[in-house]
Coordinates of C-alpha atoms and ligand atoms in Angstrom, one line a residue:
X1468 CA 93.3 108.0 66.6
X1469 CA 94.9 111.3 67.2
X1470 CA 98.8 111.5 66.8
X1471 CA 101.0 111.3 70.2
X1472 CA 104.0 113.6 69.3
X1473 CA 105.3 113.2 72.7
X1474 CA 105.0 109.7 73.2
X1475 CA 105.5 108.4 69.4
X1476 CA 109.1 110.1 69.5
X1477 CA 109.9 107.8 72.4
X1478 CA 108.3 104.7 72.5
X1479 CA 110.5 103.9 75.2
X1480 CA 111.6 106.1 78.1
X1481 CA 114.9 107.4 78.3
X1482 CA 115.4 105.9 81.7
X1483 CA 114.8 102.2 80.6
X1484 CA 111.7 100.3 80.6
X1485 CA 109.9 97.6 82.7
X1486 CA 111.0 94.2 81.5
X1487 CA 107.2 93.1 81.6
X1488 CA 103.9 93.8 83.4
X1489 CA 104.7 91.9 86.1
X1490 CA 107.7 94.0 86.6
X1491 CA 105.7 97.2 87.0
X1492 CA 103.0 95.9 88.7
X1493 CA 105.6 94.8 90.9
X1494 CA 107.4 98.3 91.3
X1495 CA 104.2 100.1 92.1
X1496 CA 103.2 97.4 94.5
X1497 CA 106.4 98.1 96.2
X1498 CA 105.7 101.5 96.3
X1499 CA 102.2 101.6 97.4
X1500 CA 103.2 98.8 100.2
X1501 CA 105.1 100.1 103.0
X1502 CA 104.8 102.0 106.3
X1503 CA 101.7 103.8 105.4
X1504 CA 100.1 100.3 105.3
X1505 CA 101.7 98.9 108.6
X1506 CA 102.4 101.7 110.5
X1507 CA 100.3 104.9 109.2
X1508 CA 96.7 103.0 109.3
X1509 CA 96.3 101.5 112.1
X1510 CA 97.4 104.5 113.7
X1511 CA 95.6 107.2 111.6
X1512 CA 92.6 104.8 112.4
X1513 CA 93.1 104.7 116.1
X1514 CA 93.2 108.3 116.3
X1515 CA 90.1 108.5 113.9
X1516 CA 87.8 106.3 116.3
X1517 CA 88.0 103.4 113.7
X1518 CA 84.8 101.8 112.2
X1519 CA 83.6 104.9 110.5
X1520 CA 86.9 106.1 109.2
X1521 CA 88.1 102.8 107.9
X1522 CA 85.1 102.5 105.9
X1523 CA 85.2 106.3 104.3
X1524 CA 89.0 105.5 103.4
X1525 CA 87.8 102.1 101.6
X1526 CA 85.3 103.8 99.8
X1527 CA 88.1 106.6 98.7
X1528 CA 90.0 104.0 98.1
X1529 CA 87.7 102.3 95.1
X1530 CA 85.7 105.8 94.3
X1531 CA 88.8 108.1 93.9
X1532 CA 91.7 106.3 94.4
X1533 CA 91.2 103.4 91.4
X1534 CA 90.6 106.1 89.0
X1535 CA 93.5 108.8 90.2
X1536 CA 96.1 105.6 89.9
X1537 CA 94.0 105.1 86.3
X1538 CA 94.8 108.7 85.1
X1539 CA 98.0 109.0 86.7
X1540 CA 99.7 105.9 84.7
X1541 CA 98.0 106.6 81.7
X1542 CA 99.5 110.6 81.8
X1543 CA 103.0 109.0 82.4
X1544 CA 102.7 106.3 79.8
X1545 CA 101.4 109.1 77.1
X1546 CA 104.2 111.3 78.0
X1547 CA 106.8 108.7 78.5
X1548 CA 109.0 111.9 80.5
X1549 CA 109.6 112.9 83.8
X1550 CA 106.1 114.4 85.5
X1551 CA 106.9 117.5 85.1
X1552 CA 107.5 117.2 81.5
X1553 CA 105.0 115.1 81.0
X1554 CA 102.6 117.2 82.0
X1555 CA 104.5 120.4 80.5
X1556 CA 104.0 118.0 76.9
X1557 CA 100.6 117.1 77.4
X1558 CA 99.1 119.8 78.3
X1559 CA 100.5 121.7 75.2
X1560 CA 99.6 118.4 73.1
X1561 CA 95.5 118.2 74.1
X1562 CA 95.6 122.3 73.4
X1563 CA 95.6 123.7 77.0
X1564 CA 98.6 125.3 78.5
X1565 CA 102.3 124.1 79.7
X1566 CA 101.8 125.0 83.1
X1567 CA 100.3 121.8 83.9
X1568 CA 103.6 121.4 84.4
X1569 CA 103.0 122.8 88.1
X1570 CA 101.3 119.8 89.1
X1571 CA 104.4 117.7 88.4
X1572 CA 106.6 120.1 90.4
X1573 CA 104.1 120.2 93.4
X1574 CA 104.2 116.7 93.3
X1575 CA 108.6 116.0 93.5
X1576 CA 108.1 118.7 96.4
X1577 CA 105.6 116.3 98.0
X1578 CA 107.7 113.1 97.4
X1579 CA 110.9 114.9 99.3
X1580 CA 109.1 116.3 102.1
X1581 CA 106.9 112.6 102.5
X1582 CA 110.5 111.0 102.5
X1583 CA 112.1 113.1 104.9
X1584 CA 110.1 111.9 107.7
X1585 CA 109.2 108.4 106.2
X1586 CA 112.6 107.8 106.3
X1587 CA 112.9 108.9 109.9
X1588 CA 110.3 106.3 110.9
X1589 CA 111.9 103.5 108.2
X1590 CA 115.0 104.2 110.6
X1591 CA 112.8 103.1 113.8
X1592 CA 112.0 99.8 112.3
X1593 CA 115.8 99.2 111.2
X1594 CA 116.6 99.3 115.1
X1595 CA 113.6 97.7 116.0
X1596 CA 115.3 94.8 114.1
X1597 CA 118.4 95.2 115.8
X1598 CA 115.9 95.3 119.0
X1599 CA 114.2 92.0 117.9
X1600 CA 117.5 90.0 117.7
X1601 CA 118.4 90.9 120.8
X1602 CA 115.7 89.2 122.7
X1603 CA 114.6 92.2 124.5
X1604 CA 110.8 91.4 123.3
X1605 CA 110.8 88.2 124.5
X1606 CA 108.5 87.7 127.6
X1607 CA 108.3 92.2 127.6
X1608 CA 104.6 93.1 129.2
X1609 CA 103.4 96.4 127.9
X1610 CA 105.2 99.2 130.5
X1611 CA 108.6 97.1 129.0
X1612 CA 107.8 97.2 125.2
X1613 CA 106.8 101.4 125.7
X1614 CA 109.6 101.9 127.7
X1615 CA 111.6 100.8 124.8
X1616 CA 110.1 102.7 122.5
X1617 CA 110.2 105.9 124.3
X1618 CA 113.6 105.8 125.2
X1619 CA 114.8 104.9 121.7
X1620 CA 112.8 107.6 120.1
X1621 CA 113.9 110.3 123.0
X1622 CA 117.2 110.0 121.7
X1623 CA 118.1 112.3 118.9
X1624 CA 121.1 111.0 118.0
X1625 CA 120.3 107.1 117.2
X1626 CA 117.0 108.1 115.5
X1627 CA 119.8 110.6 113.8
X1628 CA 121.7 107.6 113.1
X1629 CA 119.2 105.4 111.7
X1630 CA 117.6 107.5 109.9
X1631 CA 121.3 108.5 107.8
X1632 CA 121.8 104.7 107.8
X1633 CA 118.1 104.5 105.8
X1634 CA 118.5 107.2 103.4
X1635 CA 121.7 106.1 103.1
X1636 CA 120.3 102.6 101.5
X1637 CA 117.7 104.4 99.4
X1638 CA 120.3 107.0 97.9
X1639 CA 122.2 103.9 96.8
X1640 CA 119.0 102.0 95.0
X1641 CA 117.9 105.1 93.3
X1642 CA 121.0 106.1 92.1
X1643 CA 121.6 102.7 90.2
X1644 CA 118.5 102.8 88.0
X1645 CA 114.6 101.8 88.3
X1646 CA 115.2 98.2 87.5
X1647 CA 117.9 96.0 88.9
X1648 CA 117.1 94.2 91.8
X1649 CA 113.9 96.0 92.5
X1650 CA 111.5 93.1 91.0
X1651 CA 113.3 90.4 92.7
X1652 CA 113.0 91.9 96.2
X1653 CA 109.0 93.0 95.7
X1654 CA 108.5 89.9 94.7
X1655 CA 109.8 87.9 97.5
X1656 CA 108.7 90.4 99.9
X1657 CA 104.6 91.5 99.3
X1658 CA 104.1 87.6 99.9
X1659 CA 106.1 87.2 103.0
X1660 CA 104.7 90.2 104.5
X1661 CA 101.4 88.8 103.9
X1662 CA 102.1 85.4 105.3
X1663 CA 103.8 87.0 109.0
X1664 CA 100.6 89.6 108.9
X1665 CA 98.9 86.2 109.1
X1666 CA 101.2 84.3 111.2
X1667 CA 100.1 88.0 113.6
X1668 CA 96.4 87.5 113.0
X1669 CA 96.5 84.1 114.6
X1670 CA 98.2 85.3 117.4
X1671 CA 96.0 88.3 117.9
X1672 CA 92.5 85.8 117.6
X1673 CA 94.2 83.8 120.4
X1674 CA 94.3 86.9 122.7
X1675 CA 90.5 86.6 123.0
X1676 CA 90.2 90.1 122.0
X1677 CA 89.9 89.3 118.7
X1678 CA 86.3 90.5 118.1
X1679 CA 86.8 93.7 120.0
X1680 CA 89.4 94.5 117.4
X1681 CA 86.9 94.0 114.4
X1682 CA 84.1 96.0 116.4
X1683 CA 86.5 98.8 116.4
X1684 CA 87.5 98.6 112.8
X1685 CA 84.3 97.7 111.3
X1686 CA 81.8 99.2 113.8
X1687 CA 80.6 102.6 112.1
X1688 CA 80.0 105.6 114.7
X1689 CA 79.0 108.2 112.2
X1690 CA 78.6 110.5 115.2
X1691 CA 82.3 110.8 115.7
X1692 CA 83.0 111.4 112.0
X1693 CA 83.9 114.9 112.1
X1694 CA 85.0 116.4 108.4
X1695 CA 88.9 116.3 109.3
X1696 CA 88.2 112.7 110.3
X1697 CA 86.9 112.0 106.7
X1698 CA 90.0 114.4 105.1
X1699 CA 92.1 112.4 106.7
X1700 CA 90.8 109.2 105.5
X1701 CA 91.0 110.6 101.5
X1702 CA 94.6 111.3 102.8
X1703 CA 95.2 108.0 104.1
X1704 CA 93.7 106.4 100.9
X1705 CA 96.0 109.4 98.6
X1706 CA 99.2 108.1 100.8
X1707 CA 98.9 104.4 100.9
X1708 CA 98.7 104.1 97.0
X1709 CA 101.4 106.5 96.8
X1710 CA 99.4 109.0 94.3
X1711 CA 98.8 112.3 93.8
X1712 CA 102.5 113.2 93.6
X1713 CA 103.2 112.1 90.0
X1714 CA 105.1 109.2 91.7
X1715 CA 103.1 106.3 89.5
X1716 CA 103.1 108.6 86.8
X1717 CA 106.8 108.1 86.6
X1718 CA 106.4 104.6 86.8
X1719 CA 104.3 104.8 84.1
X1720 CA 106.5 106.3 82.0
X1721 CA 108.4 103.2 81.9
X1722 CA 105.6 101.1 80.8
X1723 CA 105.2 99.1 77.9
X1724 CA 102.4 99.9 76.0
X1725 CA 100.6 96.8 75.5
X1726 CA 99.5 96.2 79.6
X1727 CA 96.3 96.6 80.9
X1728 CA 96.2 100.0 83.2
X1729 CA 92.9 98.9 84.3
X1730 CA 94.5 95.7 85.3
X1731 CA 97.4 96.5 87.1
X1732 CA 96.1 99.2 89.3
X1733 CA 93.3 96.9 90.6
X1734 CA 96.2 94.5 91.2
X1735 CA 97.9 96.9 93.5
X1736 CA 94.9 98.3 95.0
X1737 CA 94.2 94.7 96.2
X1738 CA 97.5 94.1 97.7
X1739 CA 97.8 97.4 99.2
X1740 CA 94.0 97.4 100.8
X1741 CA 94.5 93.7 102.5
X1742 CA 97.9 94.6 104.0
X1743 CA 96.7 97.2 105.8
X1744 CA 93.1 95.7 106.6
X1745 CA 94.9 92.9 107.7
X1746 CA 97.3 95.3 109.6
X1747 CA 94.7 96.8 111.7
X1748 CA 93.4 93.2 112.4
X1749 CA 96.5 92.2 113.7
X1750 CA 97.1 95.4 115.7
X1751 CA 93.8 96.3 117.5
X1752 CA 93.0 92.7 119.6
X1753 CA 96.6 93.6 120.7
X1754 CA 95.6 97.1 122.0
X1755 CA 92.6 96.4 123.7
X1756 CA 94.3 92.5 125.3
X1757 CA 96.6 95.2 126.8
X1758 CA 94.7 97.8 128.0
X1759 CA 96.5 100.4 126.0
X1760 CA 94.9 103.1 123.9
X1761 CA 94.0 102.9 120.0
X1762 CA 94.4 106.5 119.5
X1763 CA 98.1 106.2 120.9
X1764 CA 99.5 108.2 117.8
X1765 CA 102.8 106.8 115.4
X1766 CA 103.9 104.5 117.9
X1767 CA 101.1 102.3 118.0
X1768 CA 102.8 99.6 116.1
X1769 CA 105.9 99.5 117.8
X1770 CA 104.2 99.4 121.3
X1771 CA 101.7 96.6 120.6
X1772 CA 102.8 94.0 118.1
X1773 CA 106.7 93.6 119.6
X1774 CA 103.6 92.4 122.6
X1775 CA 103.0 89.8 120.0
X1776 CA 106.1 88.7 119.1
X1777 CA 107.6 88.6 122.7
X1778 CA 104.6 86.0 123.6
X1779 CA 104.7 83.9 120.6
X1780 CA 107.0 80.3 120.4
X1781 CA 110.1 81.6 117.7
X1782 CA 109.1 84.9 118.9
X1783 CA 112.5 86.1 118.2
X1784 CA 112.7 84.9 114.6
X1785 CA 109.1 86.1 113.4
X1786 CA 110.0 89.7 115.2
X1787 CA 113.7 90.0 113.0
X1788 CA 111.9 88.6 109.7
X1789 CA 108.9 90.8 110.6
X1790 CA 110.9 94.3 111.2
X1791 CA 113.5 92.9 107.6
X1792 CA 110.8 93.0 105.9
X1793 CA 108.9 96.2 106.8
X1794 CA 112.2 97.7 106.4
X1795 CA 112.4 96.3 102.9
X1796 CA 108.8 97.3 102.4
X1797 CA 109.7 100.9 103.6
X1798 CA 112.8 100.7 101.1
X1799 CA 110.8 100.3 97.9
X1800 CA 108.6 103.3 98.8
X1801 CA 111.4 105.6 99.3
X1802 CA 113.1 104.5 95.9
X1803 CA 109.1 105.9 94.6
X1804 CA 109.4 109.2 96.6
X1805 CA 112.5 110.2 95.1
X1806 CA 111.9 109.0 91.7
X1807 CA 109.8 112.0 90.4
X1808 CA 112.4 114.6 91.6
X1809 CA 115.5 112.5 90.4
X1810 CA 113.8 112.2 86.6
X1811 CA 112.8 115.5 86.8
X1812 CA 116.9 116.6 87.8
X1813 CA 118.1 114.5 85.1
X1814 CA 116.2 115.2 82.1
X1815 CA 116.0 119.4 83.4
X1816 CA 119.6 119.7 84.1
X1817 CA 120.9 117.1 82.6
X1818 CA 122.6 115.2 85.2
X1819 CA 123.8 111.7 85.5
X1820 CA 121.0 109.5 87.8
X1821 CA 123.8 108.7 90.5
X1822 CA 124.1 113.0 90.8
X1823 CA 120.5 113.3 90.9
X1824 CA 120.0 111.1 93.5
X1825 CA 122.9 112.6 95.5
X1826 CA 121.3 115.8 95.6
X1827 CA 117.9 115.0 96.4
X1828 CA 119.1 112.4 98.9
X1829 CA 121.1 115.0 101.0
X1830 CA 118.2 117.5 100.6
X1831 CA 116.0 115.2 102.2
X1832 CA 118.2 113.9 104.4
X1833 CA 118.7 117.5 105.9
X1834 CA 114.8 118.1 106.3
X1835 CA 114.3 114.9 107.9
X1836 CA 116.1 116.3 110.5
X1837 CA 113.2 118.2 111.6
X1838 CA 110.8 115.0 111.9
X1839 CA 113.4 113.4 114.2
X1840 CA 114.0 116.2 116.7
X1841 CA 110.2 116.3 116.3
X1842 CA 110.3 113.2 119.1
X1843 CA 112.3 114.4 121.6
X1844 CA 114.3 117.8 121.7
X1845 CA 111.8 119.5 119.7
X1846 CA 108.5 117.3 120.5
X1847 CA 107.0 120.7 122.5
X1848 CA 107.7 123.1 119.8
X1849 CA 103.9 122.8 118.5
X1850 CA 102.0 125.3 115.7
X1851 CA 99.4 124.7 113.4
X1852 CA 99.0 121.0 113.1
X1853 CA 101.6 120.5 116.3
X1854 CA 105.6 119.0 115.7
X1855 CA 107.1 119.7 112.3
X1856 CA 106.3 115.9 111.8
X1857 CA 102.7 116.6 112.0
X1858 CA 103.0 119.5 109.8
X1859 CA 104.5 118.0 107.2
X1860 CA 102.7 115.0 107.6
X1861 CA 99.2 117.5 107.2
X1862 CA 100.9 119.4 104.9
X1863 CA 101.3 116.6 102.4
X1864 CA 98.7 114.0 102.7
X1865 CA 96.0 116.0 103.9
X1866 CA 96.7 119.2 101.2
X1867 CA 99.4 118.4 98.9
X1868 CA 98.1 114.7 97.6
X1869 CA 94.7 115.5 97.3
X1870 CA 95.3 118.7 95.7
X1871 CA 97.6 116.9 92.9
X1872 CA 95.1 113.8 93.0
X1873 CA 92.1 116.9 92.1
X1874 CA 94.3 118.2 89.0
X1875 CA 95.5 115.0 87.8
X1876 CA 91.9 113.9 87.5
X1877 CA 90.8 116.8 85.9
X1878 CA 93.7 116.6 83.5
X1879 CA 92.5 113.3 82.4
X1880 CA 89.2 113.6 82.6
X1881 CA 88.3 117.0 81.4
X1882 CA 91.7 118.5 79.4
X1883 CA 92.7 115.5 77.4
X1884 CA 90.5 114.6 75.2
X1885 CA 88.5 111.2 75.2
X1886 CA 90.5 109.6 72.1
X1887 CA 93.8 110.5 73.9
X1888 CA 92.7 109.0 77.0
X1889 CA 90.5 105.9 75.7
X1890 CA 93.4 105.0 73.2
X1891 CA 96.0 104.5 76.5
X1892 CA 93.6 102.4 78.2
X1893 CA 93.1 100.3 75.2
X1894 CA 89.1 100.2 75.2
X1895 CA 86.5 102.9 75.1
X1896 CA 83.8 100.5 76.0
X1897 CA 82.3 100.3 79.3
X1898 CA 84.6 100.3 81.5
X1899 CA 86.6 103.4 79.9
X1900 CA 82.9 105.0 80.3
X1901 CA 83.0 103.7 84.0
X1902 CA 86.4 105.1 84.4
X1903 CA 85.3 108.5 82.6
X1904 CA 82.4 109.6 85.1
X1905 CA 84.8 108.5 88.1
X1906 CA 87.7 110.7 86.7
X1907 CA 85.3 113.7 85.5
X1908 CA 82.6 113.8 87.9
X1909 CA 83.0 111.4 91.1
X1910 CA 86.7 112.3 92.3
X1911 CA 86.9 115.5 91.2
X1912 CA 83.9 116.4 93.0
X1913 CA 84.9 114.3 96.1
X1914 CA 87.9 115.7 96.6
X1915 CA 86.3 119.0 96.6
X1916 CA 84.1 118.5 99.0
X1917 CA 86.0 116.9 101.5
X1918 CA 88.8 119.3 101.2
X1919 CA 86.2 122.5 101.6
X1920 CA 84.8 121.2 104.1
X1921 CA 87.3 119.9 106.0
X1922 CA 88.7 123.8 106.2
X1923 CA 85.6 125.7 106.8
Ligands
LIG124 N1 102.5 104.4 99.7 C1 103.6 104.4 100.5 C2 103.3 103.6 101.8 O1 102.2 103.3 102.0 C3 104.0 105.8 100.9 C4 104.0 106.7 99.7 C5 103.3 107.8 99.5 C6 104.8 106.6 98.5 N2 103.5 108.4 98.3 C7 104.4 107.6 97.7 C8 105.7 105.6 98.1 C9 105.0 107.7 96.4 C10 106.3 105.7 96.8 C11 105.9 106.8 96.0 O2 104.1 103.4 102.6

């Protein structure tokens, strides 16, 4: 076995550790679980003409995003640092260079820009809570429950609002430490989501449009696969398990070394894959019972399943439980998004965690700015990709997570060596070997591809 100087001098991180497996299977959970599964899918899907795009991002999801989650908690756990320094240590440590340290920095970038409009949309379903209480759903046909929407999002100044109120929330979590309270909430919450996403499906099978929704979904039309179709599916896949930003590679570094990587990322995987399948199960009867559009862009949610909610008996109560907990789900991704750019300020400069978190929180704050003029003042001030929302939404799970996803692979496929790599996940036999030809050959090779020639 070949010595670990960087992990052996800590065996624990200097930011605490998880309190078992359980507890960090929970915290990634909570991270992968959240709007991209809810609100991001269904929607990317619509917009992607469904069948065939669903089934490339499953098969990114299993193909390149099992093994990315794989490399990227077994590079945190070895280094036991912040990413940057992780990768900074590493990469000196298996004899390449310290600017693999790049590839941790790109990655914090990517966390605060993800978070500045993630937030801005976690704000939405904070007043669509407010929105649910109030009974305006109940009874709402479809013109009603748009109408809503549009002239909640046309105003600046309450998405403003909300969207302060949310980072607000997350600047206080953070700033308190990775573990208190965290495991508790995930807990409660990946379960209750999955039972109202139920409690949805059976309303959207009684619509009678149920099977036109899983024609859409499962239906491929590999015609209509174009190349950015397919990039953003490997974006999707990169977004919903929250990798490629060195995000679970700071999770990692809290993890005690005697659990099963292999283990708890096909835990999360799971979770995070049936939320959303079930997601777009729930959503798409919805669309086509009320003759509206799939490909209706980030408010697809918020137009169809309020429909639901304002139909169902104890409407009222499903629709606050439903938007409390999406908002909680949103929570727990944003404490992920900031995490890599808070250790990283700590350790660097060293800061206290509550400082760190100020800073980054404000900076993000202040971007996000751009993703909520984005719907209204600004929502004709297009280039490139179109609204700075879509820009940085392109920007970052269509370039930046992929990218990071491509070197992280690499990293521990081809520059650590196979002791370094087989020793973390505690067996070389075949499913390390399994793990190995994903991480060396398969991802690396599909990322390429898609992302060449999704630019040509
Ligand atoms: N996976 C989260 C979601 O689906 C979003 C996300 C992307 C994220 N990257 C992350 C969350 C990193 C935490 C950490 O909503």
């Amino acid at each position: 076995m070949l010595s670990n100087q960087a992990g052996d001098a800590r065996r624990s991180s200097l930011h605490g550790n998880w309190s078992s497996r359980m507890a960090f299977i929970l915290a990634v959970t909570g991270s992968a679980v959240g709007l991209g599964n809810i609100w991001k899918f269904p929607y990317v899907a619509g917009q992607n003409g469904g069948g065939a795009f669903v089934l490339v991002y499953l098969v990114c999801v299993v193909l390149i995003g099992m093994p990315v989650m794989m490399s990227e908690i077994l590079i945190g756990r070895r280094g036991r640092r912040n990413p940057v320094r992780t990768m900074e240590l590493l990469g000196r440590e298996e004899g390449s260079t310290g600017r693999w340290r790049l590839v941790g920095g790109v990655g914090g970038l990517a966390g605060i820009l993800i978070l500045s409009y993630y937030s801005v949309v976690a704000g939405w379903t904070l007043a669509y809570t407010l929105k649910s209480v109030s009974g305006v759903f109940s009874g709402a046909g479809p013109e009603q429950v748009g109408a809503q929407f549009d002239s909640f999002v046309g105003d600046w100044r309450l998405v403003g609002l909300a969207h302060t109120i949310f980072m607000g929330l997350s600047i206080f979590v953070v700033a308190r430490g990775v573990e208190r309270g965290l495991e508790q909430a995930v807990r409660f919450m990946v379960p209750a989501l999955l039972v109202l996403m139920l409690v949805l499906l059976g309303y959207s099978i009684s619509t009678g449009y149920f099977a036109q929704g899983v024609v859409f979904m499962f239906t491929p039309d590999f015609e209509r696969l174009t190349w950015g179709s397919v990039l953003a599916a490997l974006g999707q896949a990169f977004f919903t398990l929250s990798i490629g930003m060195g995000a679970v590679m700071a999770y990692g570094a809290y993890l005690p070394e005697e659990t099963s990587i292999t283990g708890a990322s096909a835990a999360v995987v799971t979770a995070d894959t049936s939320i959303a399948i079930l997601a777009g199960l729930a959503i798409f009867p919805l669309v086509f019972a009320n003759g509206l559009t799939p490909a209706d862009g980030p408010g697809l949610v918020f137009n169809t399943l309020p429909l639901a909610f304002g139909q169902m008996a104890g409407g009222v109560f499903f629709s606050t439980i439903f938007f409390v907990l999406l908002s909680f789900a949103a929570w727990t991704s944003a404490i992920g998004l900031m995490e890599p750019a808070v250790a990283w300020i700590v350790e660097h400069f060293d800061k206290t965690r509550a400082q760190a978190t100020v800073a980054v929180g404000l900076l993000i704050w202040f971007v996000g700015f751009g993703s909520v003029l984005s719907f209204n003042v600004l929502s004709d001030f297009e280039f490139l990709a179109g609204t700075i929302y879509d820009n940085i939404d392109y920007l970052t799970s269509n370039v930046m997570l992929p990218l990071g996803g491509l070197l992280i692979t690499i990293f521990a496929g081809w520059v650590m060596c196979r002791n370094s790599t087989s020793d973390e996940l505690g067996t070389s036999g075949n499913l390390f070997r399994f793990w190995r030809v994903l991480a060396r050959f398969v991802a690396p090779i599909g990322i390429l591809l898609v992302l060449i020639n999704a630019v040509r």
